[in-house]
Amino acid sequence: MFTDEEFSAWCRRNEIGPETKAYIERIRSSQPVRKVRSRASNVSGRYPSRKMGRTIQFESQHVELYGLYEMEYDDDVLEYYDQPIRIQLQYRARSGRKTTQWHTPDFFVIRQSSASFEEWKPVTALDQLAVTMPERYQHEPSGGWRCPPGQSAAQAHGLFYWIRTNAQVHPLVVQNLKFLQDFWIHVYEVPPEQEAQVLTLVTTVLGISVRQVQDACDSLPVDVIWALLTDHRLFTDLSASSLMQWDQVRLFRSQDEAETAREREISLPAPLPLFTRLSFDGRLWEAEKQEDQVVLRPEVGTAFTLDTSYLQQLLDTGEAQLVGEDAPSHLSEEARSVL
């Protein structure tokens, strides 16, 4: 959480005016304005937040709790508060009559460059609410949702208002964050030499898998990797695979490094198949890949072997071309006889 000095610095950095600053300070220094309750359609509870140093209420374990997992792990989220304050929403009811409702957003969230109220809803509930309260809940062409009266109420204080849904949180991300939460609730101290060992491997082999790290360091507890991921000293795409699939979990020093590796992989040419046909030097050839070499057998002449990288270079420059099984020969009978 912010110290007073850090909060003041955040306000200056984001050009927060005195009135908005005082309004946010009121939220930060207050207790939740209501207690959440379980109903037939939801199960409420309290989440022990390491980031906030307190328990945070959630009203649904399949919607708001997903949001808590996400905010707890997201470095962009600096602070978040549950049931923060009551705001007044003014809009026209379905009947056309003007109405005013007091509303308590689920969360107030302070991010690196903004502060906002957030209302979390299941998508199925929003579909129904858009019919019963069309001016309050509206589906955007982009696929998201908005609450115009909530936006107006927030803007009056220089803030934002967002509708969030369970569809915005990848289920695999939730599964992986549930696994990692033990490591941010109960801090796992990583010895400096073990951290250095892992980071050296990750730096040397871009995108190394958890399994490869374990094979290279058989005495290293795998919990070291989970703790480094939790503290953002390592990065992996939590939506790519389950953390339990060690062969598929690829590790990087940062998200930027992972993005660079992904772009590089996209730009690389497709790998050579094990068996293929190609046209090269005016002849047709059968190519058989054998580890890092390719055996080339011409339609006429003697077979020979090339490094895979060299053949790939010939293909990239157009000196050789992959062809289908029915590609006709370019050799004349005279050339064939000479060869």
Short mmCIF file of C-alpha atoms in Angstrom, two decimals:
data_model
loop_
_atom_site.label_atom_id
_atom_site.label_comp_id
_atom_site.label_asym_id
_atom_site.label_seq_id
_atom_site.Cartn_x
_atom_site.Cartn_y
_atom_site.Cartn_z
CA MET A 1 0.00 0.00 0.00
CA PHE A 2 0.97 3.64 -0.50
CA THR A 3 2.62 5.70 2.18
CA ASP A 4 1.31 9.28 2.39
CA GLU A 5 4.35 10.49 0.44
CA GLU A 6 3.89 7.85 -2.26
CA PHE A 7 0.20 8.71 -2.62
CA SER A 8 1.02 12.42 -2.98
CA ALA A 9 3.65 11.56 -5.60
CA TRP A 10 1.10 9.41 -7.49
CA CYS A 11 -1.36 12.34 -7.48
CA ARG A 12 1.27 14.73 -8.83
CA ARG A 13 2.35 12.24 -11.52
CA ASN A 14 -1.23 11.78 -12.70
CA GLU A 15 -2.20 15.45 -12.29
CA ILE A 16 -4.91 14.68 -9.71
CA GLY A 17 -6.60 17.88 -8.50
CA PRO A 18 -7.09 18.75 -4.80
CA GLU A 19 -10.82 17.81 -4.74
CA THR A 20 -10.25 14.43 -6.39
CA LYS A 21 -7.28 13.77 -4.11
CA ALA A 22 -9.40 14.49 -1.02
CA TYR A 23 -12.18 12.23 -2.34
CA ILE A 24 -9.73 9.35 -2.90
CA GLU A 25 -8.18 9.92 0.54
CA ARG A 26 -11.66 9.58 2.05
CA ILE A 27 -12.06 6.17 0.37
CA ARG A 28 -8.57 5.03 1.37
CA SER A 29 -9.06 5.91 5.04
CA SER A 30 -12.59 4.48 5.40
CA GLN A 31 -13.91 1.02 6.13
CA PRO A 32 -16.19 -0.72 3.57
CA VAL A 33 -19.61 0.96 3.61
CA ARG A 34 -21.49 -2.36 3.51
CA LYS A 35 -20.99 -6.01 4.32
CA VAL A 36 -21.49 -8.49 1.50
CA ARG A 37 -23.96 -11.35 1.94
CA SER A 38 -24.33 -14.79 0.47
CA ARG A 39 -27.52 -15.51 -1.43
CA ALA A 40 -28.94 -18.46 -3.30
CA SER A 41 -27.10 -17.45 -6.48
CA ASN A 42 -23.69 -16.57 -4.96
CA VAL A 43 -21.25 -17.43 -2.19
CA SER A 44 -19.51 -14.48 -0.53
CA GLY A 45 -16.33 -14.47 1.52
CA ARG A 46 -13.15 -12.68 2.52
CA TYR A 47 -9.84 -12.83 0.68
CA PRO A 48 -6.54 -12.32 2.59
CA SER A 49 -4.78 -9.73 0.43
CA ARG A 50 -1.01 -9.57 0.74
CA LYS A 51 -0.97 -6.44 -1.45
CA MET A 52 -3.41 -4.58 0.80
CA GLY A 53 -2.38 -6.12 4.13
CA ARG A 54 -6.02 -6.82 5.03
CA THR A 55 -8.95 -9.02 4.08
CA ILE A 56 -11.06 -7.96 1.11
CA GLN A 57 -14.73 -8.88 0.76
CA PHE A 58 -16.06 -10.59 -2.34
CA GLU A 59 -19.69 -11.24 -3.16
CA SER A 60 -19.21 -14.01 -5.72
CA GLN A 61 -16.54 -16.69 -5.80
CA HIS A 62 -16.90 -17.03 -9.58
CA VAL A 63 -16.88 -13.33 -10.50
CA GLU A 64 -15.50 -10.93 -7.90
CA LEU A 65 -13.03 -13.49 -6.52
CA TYR A 66 -11.64 -13.90 -10.04
CA GLY A 67 -11.14 -10.15 -10.08
CA LEU A 68 -9.29 -10.31 -6.74
CA TYR A 69 -6.87 -12.93 -8.07
CA GLU A 70 -6.18 -10.73 -11.08
CA MET A 71 -5.70 -7.50 -9.10
CA GLU A 72 -3.53 -9.18 -6.49
CA TYR A 73 -1.07 -10.35 -9.16
CA ASP A 74 -1.26 -7.36 -11.54
CA ASP A 75 1.66 -4.94 -11.07
CA ASP A 76 -0.44 -2.18 -12.66
CA VAL A 77 -2.83 -2.34 -9.67
CA LEU A 78 -1.34 -0.42 -6.74
CA GLU A 79 -4.29 -0.52 -4.32
CA TYR A 80 -7.86 -1.74 -4.33
CA TYR A 81 -10.75 -1.32 -1.86
CA ASP A 82 -13.97 -3.32 -1.55
CA GLN A 83 -17.41 -1.71 -1.11
CA PRO A 84 -15.66 1.68 -1.07
CA ILE A 85 -18.37 4.38 -1.06
CA ARG A 86 -21.96 5.05 -2.11
CA ILE A 87 -22.46 7.01 -5.32
CA GLN A 88 -25.66 8.39 -6.84
CA LEU A 89 -26.77 7.10 -10.25
CA GLN A 90 -29.30 9.10 -12.24
CA TYR A 91 -30.91 7.66 -15.39
CA ARG A 92 -34.24 6.88 -17.01
CA ALA A 93 -35.94 3.66 -16.08
CA ARG A 94 -37.35 1.35 -18.74
CA SER A 95 -40.69 3.12 -18.32
CA GLY A 96 -39.07 6.45 -19.27
CA ARG A 97 -39.36 7.87 -15.75
CA LYS A 98 -36.27 9.56 -14.28
CA THR A 99 -34.86 7.64 -11.34
CA THR A 100 -32.09 8.12 -8.80
CA GLN A 101 -30.42 5.14 -7.17
CA TRP A 102 -27.76 4.92 -4.48
CA HIS A 103 -25.18 2.39 -5.56
CA THR A 104 -22.06 0.87 -3.99
CA PRO A 105 -19.45 -0.24 -6.55
CA ASP A 106 -17.74 -3.56 -5.87
CA PHE A 107 -14.23 -2.07 -5.88
CA PHE A 108 -12.28 1.16 -6.05
CA VAL A 109 -8.98 0.50 -7.87
CA ILE A 110 -5.87 2.67 -8.02
CA ARG A 111 -3.63 1.81 -10.97
CA GLN A 112 -0.33 3.23 -12.14
CA SER A 113 -1.99 5.95 -14.24
CA SER A 114 -5.69 6.02 -13.24
CA ALA A 115 -8.25 5.45 -10.50
CA SER A 116 -11.66 3.91 -11.07
CA PHE A 117 -14.75 2.29 -9.66
CA GLU A 118 -15.34 -1.27 -10.85
CA GLU A 119 -18.56 -3.22 -10.92
CA TRP A 120 -18.18 -6.96 -11.52
CA LYS A 121 -21.06 -8.92 -13.07
CA PRO A 122 -21.56 -12.31 -14.72
CA VAL A 123 -22.22 -11.94 -18.43
CA THR A 124 -25.57 -13.74 -18.13
CA ALA A 125 -26.76 -11.22 -15.54
CA LEU A 126 -25.74 -8.28 -17.74
CA ASP A 127 -27.73 -9.66 -20.66
CA GLN A 128 -30.84 -9.54 -18.46
CA LEU A 129 -30.02 -6.16 -16.90
CA ALA A 130 -29.57 -4.60 -20.35
CA VAL A 131 -33.25 -5.44 -20.96
CA THR A 132 -34.65 -4.32 -17.59
CA MET A 133 -32.37 -1.23 -17.21
CA PRO A 134 -31.30 -0.28 -20.75
CA GLU A 135 -29.94 3.16 -19.81
CA ARG A 136 -27.87 1.80 -16.94
CA TYR A 137 -26.27 -1.25 -18.60
CA GLN A 138 -25.30 -1.10 -22.26
CA HIS A 139 -23.45 -3.56 -24.49
CA GLU A 140 -20.70 -1.94 -26.54
CA PRO A 141 -19.99 -2.87 -30.18
CA SER A 142 -16.48 -3.94 -29.10
CA GLY A 143 -18.02 -6.63 -26.90
CA GLY A 144 -17.55 -4.92 -23.54
CA TRP A 145 -20.11 -3.27 -21.25
CA ARG A 146 -20.60 0.25 -19.97
CA CYS A 147 -22.69 2.00 -17.33
CA PRO A 148 -23.33 5.61 -18.50
CA PRO A 149 -24.78 6.84 -15.17
CA GLY A 150 -21.82 5.26 -13.33
CA GLN A 151 -19.42 6.98 -15.71
CA SER A 152 -21.14 10.33 -15.13
CA ALA A 153 -21.00 9.92 -11.34
CA ALA A 154 -17.31 8.97 -11.46
CA GLN A 155 -16.37 11.76 -13.89
CA ALA A 156 -17.84 14.32 -11.47
CA HIS A 157 -14.93 13.37 -9.18
CA GLY A 158 -12.32 13.05 -11.94
CA LEU A 159 -12.47 9.25 -11.91
CA PHE A 160 -13.45 6.35 -14.19
CA TYR A 161 -16.15 3.70 -13.95
CA TRP A 162 -15.76 0.25 -15.49
CA ILE A 163 -18.01 -2.77 -15.88
CA ARG A 164 -15.99 -5.98 -15.60
CA THR A 165 -17.24 -9.50 -16.34
CA ASN A 166 -16.12 -13.06 -15.66
CA ALA A 167 -15.66 -13.44 -19.45
CA GLN A 168 -12.73 -10.98 -19.28
CA VAL A 169 -10.67 -13.33 -17.08
CA HIS A 170 -9.15 -16.34 -18.84
CA PRO A 171 -10.13 -19.52 -16.93
CA LEU A 172 -6.58 -20.89 -17.21
CA VAL A 173 -5.22 -17.66 -15.72
CA VAL A 174 -7.60 -18.07 -12.77
CA GLN A 175 -6.51 -21.69 -12.31
CA ASN A 176 -2.85 -20.70 -12.31
CA LEU A 177 -3.38 -17.73 -9.99
CA LYS A 178 -5.22 -19.99 -7.55
CA PHE A 179 -2.12 -22.18 -7.53
CA LEU A 180 0.27 -19.24 -7.03
CA GLN A 181 -1.76 -17.57 -4.29
CA ASP A 182 -0.13 -19.78 -1.62
CA PHE A 183 3.17 -18.14 -2.51
CA TRP A 184 1.91 -14.56 -2.08
CA ILE A 185 -0.07 -15.35 1.09
CA HIS A 186 2.79 -17.33 2.66
CA VAL A 187 6.06 -15.76 1.52
CA TYR A 188 8.63 -18.29 0.28
CA GLU A 189 12.15 -17.00 0.86
CA VAL A 190 14.38 -17.81 -2.12
CA PRO A 191 18.11 -18.09 -1.33
CA PRO A 192 20.12 -15.67 -3.51
CA GLU A 193 22.26 -18.46 -4.99
CA GLN A 194 19.17 -20.40 -6.13
CA GLU A 195 17.63 -17.27 -7.66
CA ALA A 196 20.89 -16.56 -9.51
CA GLN A 197 21.00 -20.15 -10.74
CA VAL A 198 17.49 -19.95 -12.22
CA LEU A 199 17.93 -16.47 -13.71
CA THR A 200 21.19 -17.52 -15.38
CA LEU A 201 19.43 -20.44 -17.08
CA VAL A 202 16.47 -18.30 -18.15
CA THR A 203 18.79 -15.65 -19.57
CA THR A 204 20.92 -18.22 -21.41
CA VAL A 205 18.04 -20.27 -22.87
CA LEU A 206 15.21 -17.94 -23.91
CA GLY A 207 11.86 -19.60 -23.15
CA ILE A 208 13.36 -22.50 -21.20
CA SER A 209 10.69 -24.78 -19.74
CA VAL A 210 10.21 -25.58 -16.06
CA ARG A 211 11.07 -29.20 -16.88
CA GLN A 212 14.38 -28.17 -18.48
CA VAL A 213 15.28 -26.06 -15.43
CA GLN A 214 14.54 -29.05 -13.19
CA ASP A 215 16.64 -31.35 -15.39
CA ALA A 216 19.55 -28.90 -15.32
CA CYS A 217 19.29 -28.31 -11.54
CA ASP A 218 17.99 -31.55 -10.06
CA SER A 219 18.55 -30.35 -6.47
CA LEU A 220 16.57 -27.12 -7.00
CA PRO A 221 13.11 -27.11 -5.33
CA VAL A 222 10.45 -26.29 -7.93
CA ASP A 223 8.89 -23.93 -5.38
CA VAL A 224 11.76 -21.54 -6.15
CA ILE A 225 10.33 -21.07 -9.66
CA TRP A 226 6.78 -20.49 -8.37
CA ALA A 227 8.03 -17.95 -5.82
CA LEU A 228 10.01 -16.05 -8.48
CA LEU A 229 6.93 -16.00 -10.73
CA THR A 230 4.78 -14.72 -7.86
CA ASP A 231 7.21 -11.88 -7.12
CA HIS A 232 7.50 -11.02 -10.86
CA ARG A 233 11.21 -11.85 -10.92
CA LEU A 234 10.29 -14.35 -13.65
CA PHE A 235 7.54 -14.20 -16.27
CA THR A 236 5.37 -16.78 -17.99
CA ASP A 237 2.15 -16.40 -19.95
CA LEU A 238 -0.42 -17.68 -17.46
CA SER A 239 -3.00 -18.11 -20.24
CA ALA A 240 -0.72 -20.38 -22.33
CA SER A 241 -0.71 -23.57 -20.25
CA SER A 242 -1.33 -24.98 -16.80
CA LEU A 243 1.56 -24.53 -14.40
CA MET A 244 1.28 -28.25 -13.74
CA GLN A 245 2.43 -28.99 -17.30
CA TRP A 246 6.12 -28.39 -16.70
CA ASP A 247 7.13 -29.24 -20.27
CA GLN A 248 4.91 -26.45 -21.64
CA VAL A 249 5.53 -23.65 -19.11
CA ARG A 250 8.11 -21.35 -20.74
CA LEU A 251 10.08 -18.96 -18.57
CA PHE A 252 11.39 -15.46 -19.36
CA ARG A 253 12.93 -12.61 -17.39
CA SER A 254 10.09 -10.25 -18.34
CA GLN A 255 6.91 -9.90 -20.38
CA ASP A 256 8.78 -7.74 -22.92
CA GLU A 257 11.31 -10.55 -23.40
CA ALA A 258 8.47 -13.05 -23.92
CA GLU A 259 6.83 -10.77 -26.51
CA THR A 260 10.15 -10.38 -28.36
CA ALA A 261 10.60 -14.16 -28.44
CA ARG A 262 7.04 -14.66 -29.71
CA GLU A 263 7.51 -12.11 -32.51
CA ARG A 264 10.80 -13.75 -33.49
CA GLU A 265 9.12 -17.17 -33.67
CA ILE A 266 6.32 -15.81 -35.85
CA SER A 267 8.85 -14.31 -38.28
CA LEU A 268 10.89 -17.52 -38.58
CA PRO A 269 10.27 -19.69 -41.65
CA ALA A 270 8.42 -22.95 -41.19
CA PRO A 271 10.80 -25.80 -40.28
CA LEU A 272 11.72 -28.31 -42.94
CA PRO A 273 9.55 -31.45 -42.89
CA LEU A 274 11.21 -34.84 -42.48
CA PHE A 275 10.56 -35.75 -46.12
CA THR A 276 9.94 -33.34 -48.97
CA ARG A 277 10.66 -32.63 -52.65
CA LEU A 278 12.38 -29.56 -53.97
CA SER A 279 13.71 -27.99 -57.14
CA PHE A 280 17.36 -26.97 -57.10
CA ASP A 281 20.13 -26.56 -59.69
CA GLY A 282 17.70 -27.36 -62.51
CA ARG A 283 16.77 -30.75 -61.05
CA LEU A 284 14.18 -32.33 -58.77
CA TRP A 285 15.43 -33.67 -55.45
CA GLU A 286 14.10 -35.78 -52.61
CA ALA A 287 15.12 -34.33 -49.25
CA GLU A 288 15.27 -36.41 -46.06
CA LYS A 289 15.91 -34.53 -42.82
CA GLN A 290 18.19 -36.35 -40.35
CA GLU A 291 18.57 -34.30 -37.16
CA ASP A 292 20.59 -31.19 -38.17
CA GLN A 293 21.42 -32.43 -41.68
CA VAL A 294 19.47 -33.13 -44.88
CA VAL A 295 20.23 -35.94 -47.35
CA LEU A 296 19.51 -34.76 -50.92
CA ARG A 297 18.85 -37.40 -53.58
CA PRO A 298 18.59 -35.99 -57.15
CA GLU A 299 16.49 -37.48 -59.93
CA VAL A 300 19.78 -38.02 -61.78
CA GLY A 301 23.18 -38.01 -60.12
CA THR A 302 24.78 -38.74 -56.76
CA ALA A 303 23.19 -38.02 -53.38
CA PHE A 304 24.95 -35.71 -50.92
CA THR A 305 24.37 -34.14 -47.51
CA LEU A 306 23.89 -30.50 -46.45
CA ASP A 307 23.47 -28.81 -43.09
CA THR A 308 19.80 -28.00 -42.47
CA SER A 309 20.68 -24.33 -41.90
CA TYR A 310 22.39 -24.10 -45.29
CA LEU A 311 19.46 -25.67 -47.14
CA GLN A 312 17.12 -23.30 -45.26
CA GLN A 313 19.26 -20.42 -46.53
CA LEU A 314 18.92 -21.68 -50.13
CA LEU A 315 15.14 -21.81 -49.68
CA ASP A 316 15.02 -18.34 -48.11
CA THR A 317 16.96 -16.80 -51.00
CA GLY A 318 14.90 -18.64 -53.63
CA GLU A 319 17.83 -20.66 -55.03
CA ALA A 320 15.86 -23.78 -54.05
CA GLN A 321 12.06 -24.17 -53.96
CA LEU A 322 9.79 -26.70 -52.30
CA VAL A 323 7.63 -28.50 -54.90
CA GLY A 324 4.79 -31.02 -54.87
CA GLU A 325 4.95 -34.71 -55.70
CA ASP A 326 3.59 -34.11 -59.21
CA ALA A 327 6.08 -31.36 -60.13
CA PRO A 328 7.47 -32.02 -63.68
CA SER A 329 11.19 -32.41 -64.29
CA HIS A 330 13.06 -29.52 -65.93
CA LEU A 331 15.72 -31.78 -67.42
CA SER A 332 15.83 -32.35 -71.16
CA GLU A 333 16.74 -35.83 -72.43
CA GLU A 334 20.10 -34.48 -73.57
CA ALA A 335 20.90 -33.03 -70.13
CA ARG A 336 19.67 -36.17 -68.45
CA SER A 337 21.99 -38.24 -70.70
CA VAL A 338 24.99 -36.00 -69.92
CA LEU A 339 24.37 -36.21 -66.20
#
